[in-house]
C-alpha cells in the first residue's frame, strides 16, 4: 500500500511538469525559427545568452531585478485564475497603483522612512484594488465578462495616468543643467524617505559586491515572501481552501455552503492589490518618479508567468526568474549578436499559447489513463475486489 | 461644431472599428470569442504597409487581409481543435502579434515603430453628393474602402440571414449539439467564422495603415480591436446594429481628436470609447443577448 | 405476414460496469404505434440511440424491412428513414420554425435559402397530419407542445417513415398530450411507424398498438395493448425480487426534524413543485419515489437553500429556514448527498481529503485561527477512508481518479461525519456497482438507527421500498400519495409513479 502511494505521486508530479516543459521546448523551437529567418544561428544565440546571463554578476543581479515586477504580476494573475477569474487588468491596476504610490511618495513631507515607505507601498496596493473593483462588481452583479472590462480599464488607466502626469502633477521645478537636454515630462520626484533601498549593503555583508548599475532592491525578497505567504494562505488557510473550491467547481462550492460571490470578490480584489505592487520596484527602486515612459507590459507578461507556473504561487517565483532571465538574455544577444529584443515578446506570446495547448494535450492523456484505470477498477470490484 | 468635416472624420474613424466588428460577428455567432482581433488588426496594418510599399496599395490591402486571416487560423486551431480557453488564446495571439510585428518591422524596415510612407488607393468622389453643401466633405475624397465597408455591412446581413452558410453558422453558435445531430459540421463552421473575423480585422488594420495614416505606426490600433467587440455587443451581434454602434464610437474618437469642448482635457475624450464600452458590456444600457453557445467548446458525446 | 419494418435480433450493448442492452429481440410492424416501456436504467434510451445511429451495438443484428443493415451515424439513420424526436429538444430557440426544420437539409450547399419553398413544404406536412404550426414564429415563442411538433415536422421533412419518440409526454400538459396522440394516430394511419418510449403506463395503454417491456437490459415480453392493463404492465416492469433484504429494526420515530409545508415553485408558467407538504421524523427514513423529472430535484434544492420557493415554508426542528442560504441551512444540521456527484458533490481537481471536508472545513476542531489543522484533517481523512472502505491509494490523490462508487463513498463519509440531524440523499446509488450500492444503503440504515431524519429520493422503486419507513410518491410536481412502506407494494407505487390513479388524475386536471 505504501509503495503504491509513492509511485502514484511520482507519476503525477512528472506529468505536472510535462506541460510547462513541453511548452518551453516548443517556444524555444519557434524562437529558433525566427532566428534562422534573420540569418542567425539559434544554437549560437542561445549559447551566448546563457554565457552572458550566468557568467557575470551584474547579469545575475539584473535577472533578479527584472524578475521582481513579474513575480507580483504572476501572483496577481495566478490568484485570479485560482478563483476562476481572468485578471487581464493587472496592466491598468499597476499603473494606478504606481500613480497613487507616486503621489503619496512625493507629497507627504516630514515622515520617517519606516512610516513613509510602507505608506507608499500600501498606496500602491490600494490603487490596484481600486482599479480591480469595478470589473469584478460588474461581473458579479451584471454578468459582464471581466476580460473586456479589465482591458478597457487598462486603456483608461493609461490615459488617466498620462493626464495626471501632464496636467495635474507635472513637475515644473526641475533643475536643469544649462544646455543639456529638455525637461522630463514627469511627476515630481519621490522623497528619499519613499525610496526602496537596494540590496547592495546587505549583499556586501555576505561578501558579494553587486555592481552599482544593478538596481536589485528589497522588493525582490518581498516578492518571494509574498509568494510564500500566498502559498500558505492558499493551501493551509480556510480562506484559501474556499478560494480554490470556488475556482474548482462553483456549483459544488455553493452546495457545500461556501459564499461563492463573496469569495470571488475578495479574491479578485486581492489580485488587484498584488497587481498594484508590480510597478513599485521600478518606481521606488530605480526611477524615483513617474513619467510618461513608465514601463508597460508587465501585466501581460504576468499572464505568461502565471500560466507557465500552472498558477502555482511558488512556481511563479521560478517562472518570473525565467522570464527575467530571458529579458536579460535579450539585452545580451542584442548587444553581442544583433538580435532584436522583440524576440522575447514573441517568445512570451508563444509560451502562453503553447502552455495551454500542452495542458490540453497532457489532460487528454491523463484522462485516457484514468478511464483505463477505472475500467480495471470496476471489473476488479465486480469480481469480488481486494 | 458638428459639421460635415467632423462627420467625415468620424466616418474615417468608424471604418476600422466597423470592419473588425463585422468580423467579430462572424466569429462570435459561430460560438468563438475572438479577443485576438486587436492582434489581427496589428498584423494587418503592418503587412499591409509592407505590401503597399513594395507592390502598391491594392496589394497592400490584400497582404493585410491575409495576415489577419493567418493569425485567425492559429486561433481557430487552438480554440476549435485543441479546445483551449478562447480568451487565453486571444490574449496570447495579441502578444505574439505585437512581438512579431516589431520584429518584422526591424528586420524589414530597420525601424521598430514605423514604416516608410506608402501610397494610398486613389480616393473617390461620390458623383452627385459631393456638390451638396453640407454633405460635400462626406462625399469627396473618400477612400474606396469606406464604400466597401458599408457594402460589407449589407452583404454580411444578407449572408447571415439568407444563405445556407449563414444559417449553419448561426446554428453552431446557438446550439452546436442540435446542429451536429442534423449533420452540420460544427468544426468547419467555427473555423470559417474565426478565419473570416481575421480577414475582416486584417482589412481593418490595412485600412488604418494604407488609407488612413499612410504608413504603419506601432500602436496605431489603440485598442480598436476591443472597442469593436463592444460595438458588436452594443449592436446586439447584428451587422446593422454594429454599424450604428461603430459610428457612435467613431464619433467619440473624432471628438477626442478635435478637442471640441474647451475645459474637458484631451485625455478624457480619449477615454470615452473605453468608458462607453464598459457601460455597454456592463449591460447598464440594455440587456444584451449573445449567441447561446458562445465561448464554449464543443465535444461530441454527452 | 409482411416482414416487420424494423427488427433487432440479439442486440447487445455494454458499457464499463453495465450491460445496457442484453440480447434484445425486437419486432416492429409497419404502420403501428409500438411502445417501449421500462424503468430508468432498463435500457430504453440505449436501444433508441442504437436505432438512430448514435451508438453501435456490440452484438446482434438490425434488419430494416428484412434487410440486414448497419446504421452508421445519425445522418445515415435519417437517410434510411429513421427519425428521432429527442426527449430534450434539439432546437435553436432563436430560429424560426422553418429555419429549424431546414437546418442541415437546406437544399442548396452554399447558396440562397429558399424559404418560400421550404415554407410551402412545411405547411403541406402540417396540413396532411393536422399539425397547427406557424412556420414564421421563433421556436422560443412556441409552447412546449408546439415545439415538439416542430421536432416531428423535422423528421417528416426529411422523409422519415419510422419515427422514434423518446419520452414525448414528459414535458406536456394533459391537453397537449391528447393533441400529440391525435397527431400520432393520424401519422400511423398514413403508414408511418411510431416507436414510443415512455414510463407512463396510462398513456402507453391509450396510444400504443403493441407494447414491449424492458427490464434490466432484457426484453420481458411484447403484448397487445388491448390484451393487458396497468397492473399487468407494472408487474412486468417492476416485478423482480428485492435485491437485498435489508435488516431494518423496528423503531419508534422521534420528533419531526424536517417539515415542509405547502411548498410551491414556479418557473414561468409551469409549476415545478405544487403544494408539497411532508415531514420526516428522527429515526425514520422517508423515501420519495417517482420517475425523474417530477419535481424531486427541485424539492431537494429548495429544502437545501439552493433555490427559493415561490410559496411555502421549510422547518428544521421547528425553526423556519425558508429562504436561508445553503451555509445557514447546513448550520442547522442538514447534510446533503446531491444527485449529480460531479456537478454539485465534488471538486474534481481537489484531493480526496480536501473533498472529505468540503463544507465542514471551518469547524472549530479543524482550524487553528485562519489556518486549517492539516494534520488533524489528514488523520481524520484516513479514519474515514478506513471506516467507509474507500479504495484509494492515498488521500492526497485527486478525487477524479476514484471510481464512481468510491466517489460516492467520499460524499457520504463527508456528509455523515458532520453529525447532522437530517440527511437528504438524492439518487444515492445511481451509477454504482453492486458492492457500493449495498454499502450506501447500509449507511443510510445506520443513520436512521442513530436517530437521524433521513430523506431519500430515488427513482429505483425497490430501493425506496427496501429502505423507507414511509414513502411519498411525486408526480407532476405534487406529492400524490403518502403511505407506510409496509402497507404497499411495488406495483401499487409503480402505478402512482406513472400517474395512473385517481389521485394523479386530480393532479393533472388542476394543472394550468
Short mmCIF file of N, CA, C and O in Angstrom, two decimals, chain B residues 29 158 161-165 167-168 170-171 174-175 177-179 181-184 189 289-291, chain C residues 74-75 78 90-92 94-95 99-100 102-104 106 108-113 115 140 154 158:
data_model
loop_
_atom_site.label_atom_id
_atom_site.label_comp_id
_atom_site.label_asym_id
_atom_site.label_seq_id
_atom_site.Cartn_x
_atom_site.Cartn_y
_atom_site.Cartn_z
N UNK B 29 -20.87 34.62 -33.52
CA UNK B 29 -22.13 33.93 -33.83
C UNK B 29 -21.89 32.47 -34.15
O UNK B 29 -22.81 31.67 -34.13
N UNK B 158 -27.02 40.00 -45.40
CA UNK B 158 -27.65 39.07 -46.35
C UNK B 158 -27.12 37.65 -46.15
O UNK B 158 -27.90 36.71 -46.06
N UNK B 161 -28.47 35.96 -42.93
CA UNK B 161 -29.87 35.58 -42.81
C UNK B 161 -30.45 34.89 -44.02
O UNK B 161 -31.49 34.27 -43.92
N UNK B 162 -29.78 34.97 -45.16
CA UNK B 162 -30.41 34.41 -46.36
C UNK B 162 -29.66 33.26 -47.00
O UNK B 162 -30.08 32.77 -48.03
N UNK B 163 -28.52 32.88 -46.45
CA UNK B 163 -27.82 31.78 -47.10
C UNK B 163 -27.72 30.58 -46.18
O UNK B 163 -27.87 30.69 -44.97
N UNK B 164 -27.46 29.44 -46.81
CA UNK B 164 -27.26 28.21 -46.04
C UNK B 164 -26.10 28.36 -45.08
O UNK B 164 -26.17 27.99 -43.91
N UNK B 165 -25.03 28.95 -45.60
CA UNK B 165 -23.84 29.14 -44.78
C UNK B 165 -24.19 29.93 -43.53
O UNK B 165 -23.83 29.57 -42.41
N UNK B 167 -27.06 30.36 -42.07
CA UNK B 167 -27.94 29.62 -41.17
C UNK B 167 -27.15 28.64 -40.32
O UNK B 167 -27.30 28.56 -39.11
N UNK B 168 -26.27 27.90 -40.99
CA UNK B 168 -25.49 26.91 -40.26
C UNK B 168 -24.52 27.57 -39.29
O UNK B 168 -24.32 27.09 -38.18
N UNK B 170 -24.88 30.37 -37.72
CA UNK B 170 -25.61 30.83 -36.55
C UNK B 170 -26.07 29.66 -35.69
O UNK B 170 -26.03 29.72 -34.46
N UNK B 171 -26.47 28.59 -36.33
CA UNK B 171 -26.93 27.42 -35.57
C UNK B 171 -25.83 26.90 -34.67
O UNK B 171 -26.05 26.57 -33.51
N UNK B 174 -25.53 28.86 -31.58
CA UNK B 174 -26.64 28.84 -30.64
C UNK B 174 -26.78 27.49 -29.97
O UNK B 174 -26.96 27.39 -28.77
N UNK B 175 -26.70 26.44 -30.74
CA UNK B 175 -26.91 25.10 -30.21
C UNK B 175 -26.12 24.10 -31.04
O UNK B 175 -26.67 23.45 -31.92
N UNK B 177 -24.99 21.26 -30.49
CA UNK B 177 -25.40 19.86 -30.44
C UNK B 177 -26.55 19.61 -31.40
O UNK B 177 -26.54 18.62 -32.13
N UNK B 178 -27.50 20.51 -31.41
CA UNK B 178 -28.62 20.36 -32.34
C UNK B 178 -28.11 20.34 -33.78
O UNK B 178 -28.51 19.51 -34.59
N UNK B 179 -27.21 21.26 -34.08
CA UNK B 179 -26.67 21.32 -35.44
C UNK B 179 -25.94 20.03 -35.78
O UNK B 179 -26.07 19.50 -36.89
N UNK B 181 -26.46 17.01 -34.62
CA UNK B 181 -27.38 15.89 -34.88
C UNK B 181 -28.02 16.01 -36.24
O UNK B 181 -28.53 15.04 -36.78
N UNK B 182 -28.02 17.21 -36.80
CA UNK B 182 -28.61 17.37 -38.13
C UNK B 182 -27.57 17.31 -39.23
O UNK B 182 -27.85 17.61 -40.39
N UNK B 183 -26.36 16.96 -38.85
CA UNK B 183 -25.34 16.75 -39.86
C UNK B 183 -24.54 17.97 -40.24
O UNK B 183 -23.81 17.95 -41.21
N UNK B 184 -24.67 19.05 -39.49
CA UNK B 184 -23.85 20.23 -39.77
C UNK B 184 -22.46 20.03 -39.18
O UNK B 184 -22.33 19.56 -38.05
N UNK B 189 -17.63 24.97 -39.50
CA UNK B 189 -18.33 26.25 -39.39
C UNK B 189 -17.58 27.21 -38.47
O UNK B 189 -17.45 28.40 -38.75
N UNK B 289 -27.98 40.15 -25.69
CA UNK B 289 -28.31 38.75 -25.91
C UNK B 289 -27.30 38.09 -26.83
O UNK B 289 -27.45 38.10 -28.03
N UNK B 290 -26.26 37.53 -26.26
CA UNK B 290 -25.25 36.89 -27.09
C UNK B 290 -25.75 35.57 -27.64
O UNK B 290 -26.75 35.05 -27.16
N UNK B 291 -25.04 35.02 -28.63
CA UNK B 291 -25.37 33.68 -29.09
C UNK B 291 -25.30 32.71 -27.91
O UNK B 291 -24.39 32.80 -27.10
N UNK C 74 -26.03 9.31 -37.27
CA UNK C 74 -27.36 9.94 -37.37
C UNK C 74 -27.75 10.32 -38.80
O UNK C 74 -28.90 10.19 -39.19
N UNK C 75 -26.79 10.78 -39.57
CA UNK C 75 -27.16 11.16 -40.95
C UNK C 75 -27.62 9.96 -41.74
O UNK C 75 -28.56 10.02 -42.51
N UNK C 78 -31.08 8.97 -40.83
CA UNK C 78 -32.07 9.82 -41.50
C UNK C 78 -32.27 9.35 -42.93
O UNK C 78 -33.39 9.26 -43.43
N UNK C 90 -33.83 19.25 -29.70
CA UNK C 90 -32.65 19.75 -30.37
C UNK C 90 -33.07 20.91 -31.26
O UNK C 90 -33.11 20.80 -32.47
N UNK C 91 -33.43 22.01 -30.61
CA UNK C 91 -33.93 23.14 -31.38
C UNK C 91 -33.10 24.38 -31.08
O UNK C 91 -32.57 24.54 -29.98
N UNK C 92 -32.99 25.23 -32.07
CA UNK C 92 -32.33 26.51 -31.87
C UNK C 92 -33.42 27.52 -31.53
O UNK C 92 -34.24 27.87 -32.38
N UNK C 94 -33.68 30.66 -31.05
CA UNK C 94 -33.82 31.94 -31.72
C UNK C 94 -34.32 31.81 -33.15
O UNK C 94 -34.79 32.77 -33.74
N UNK C 95 -34.17 30.62 -33.71
CA UNK C 95 -34.56 30.44 -35.11
C UNK C 95 -36.06 30.24 -35.25
O UNK C 95 -36.73 29.81 -34.32
N UNK C 99 -36.60 27.72 -40.11
CA UNK C 99 -35.15 27.60 -40.05
C UNK C 99 -34.72 26.35 -39.30
O UNK C 99 -33.78 25.65 -39.68
N UNK C 100 -35.42 26.03 -38.25
CA UNK C 100 -35.09 24.82 -37.50
C UNK C 100 -35.33 23.58 -38.34
O UNK C 100 -34.56 22.63 -38.28
N UNK C 102 -35.30 23.28 -41.64
CA UNK C 102 -34.43 23.07 -42.81
C UNK C 102 -32.95 22.99 -42.46
O UNK C 102 -32.14 22.63 -43.32
N UNK C 103 -32.57 23.30 -41.23
CA UNK C 103 -31.16 23.28 -40.88
C UNK C 103 -30.54 21.94 -41.23
O UNK C 103 -30.99 20.90 -40.78
N UNK C 104 -29.49 21.97 -42.02
CA UNK C 104 -28.84 20.73 -42.41
C UNK C 104 -29.48 20.08 -43.62
O UNK C 104 -28.93 19.15 -44.20
N UNK C 106 -31.01 22.12 -46.21
CA UNK C 106 -31.48 23.34 -46.84
C UNK C 106 -31.78 23.18 -48.31
O UNK C 106 -32.49 24.01 -48.87
N UNK C 108 -29.70 23.58 -50.75
CA UNK C 108 -28.58 24.09 -51.54
C UNK C 108 -27.34 24.00 -50.67
O UNK C 108 -27.43 23.92 -49.46
N UNK C 109 -26.18 24.02 -51.27
CA UNK C 109 -24.96 23.91 -50.47
C UNK C 109 -24.59 25.24 -49.82
O UNK C 109 -24.56 25.38 -48.63
N UNK C 110 -24.25 26.20 -50.60
CA UNK C 110 -23.76 27.46 -50.04
C UNK C 110 -24.68 28.61 -50.38
O UNK C 110 -24.52 29.71 -49.91
N UNK C 111 -25.62 28.34 -51.23
CA UNK C 111 -26.35 29.46 -51.81
C UNK C 111 -27.54 29.93 -51.02
O UNK C 111 -27.69 29.70 -49.83
N UNK C 112 -28.39 30.53 -51.70
CA UNK C 112 -29.53 31.19 -51.12
C UNK C 112 -30.48 30.20 -50.50
O UNK C 112 -30.76 29.16 -51.05
N UNK C 113 -31.01 30.56 -49.36
CA UNK C 113 -32.04 29.72 -48.76
C UNK C 113 -33.34 29.95 -49.50
O UNK C 113 -33.73 31.08 -49.72
N UNK C 115 -36.62 30.03 -48.69
CA UNK C 115 -37.55 29.95 -47.58
C UNK C 115 -38.96 29.67 -48.05
O UNK C 115 -39.72 28.97 -47.39
N UNK C 140 -38.70 29.83 -29.70
CA UNK C 140 -38.82 30.16 -28.29
C UNK C 140 -40.17 30.76 -27.95
O UNK C 140 -40.53 30.88 -26.79
N UNK C 154 -39.61 18.13 -38.38
CA UNK C 154 -38.22 18.00 -38.81
C UNK C 154 -37.96 16.63 -39.42
O UNK C 154 -37.37 16.50 -40.48
N UNK C 158 -37.63 15.32 -43.65
CA UNK C 158 -36.52 14.56 -44.21
C UNK C 158 -36.95 13.18 -44.68
O UNK C 158 -36.12 12.33 -44.97
#
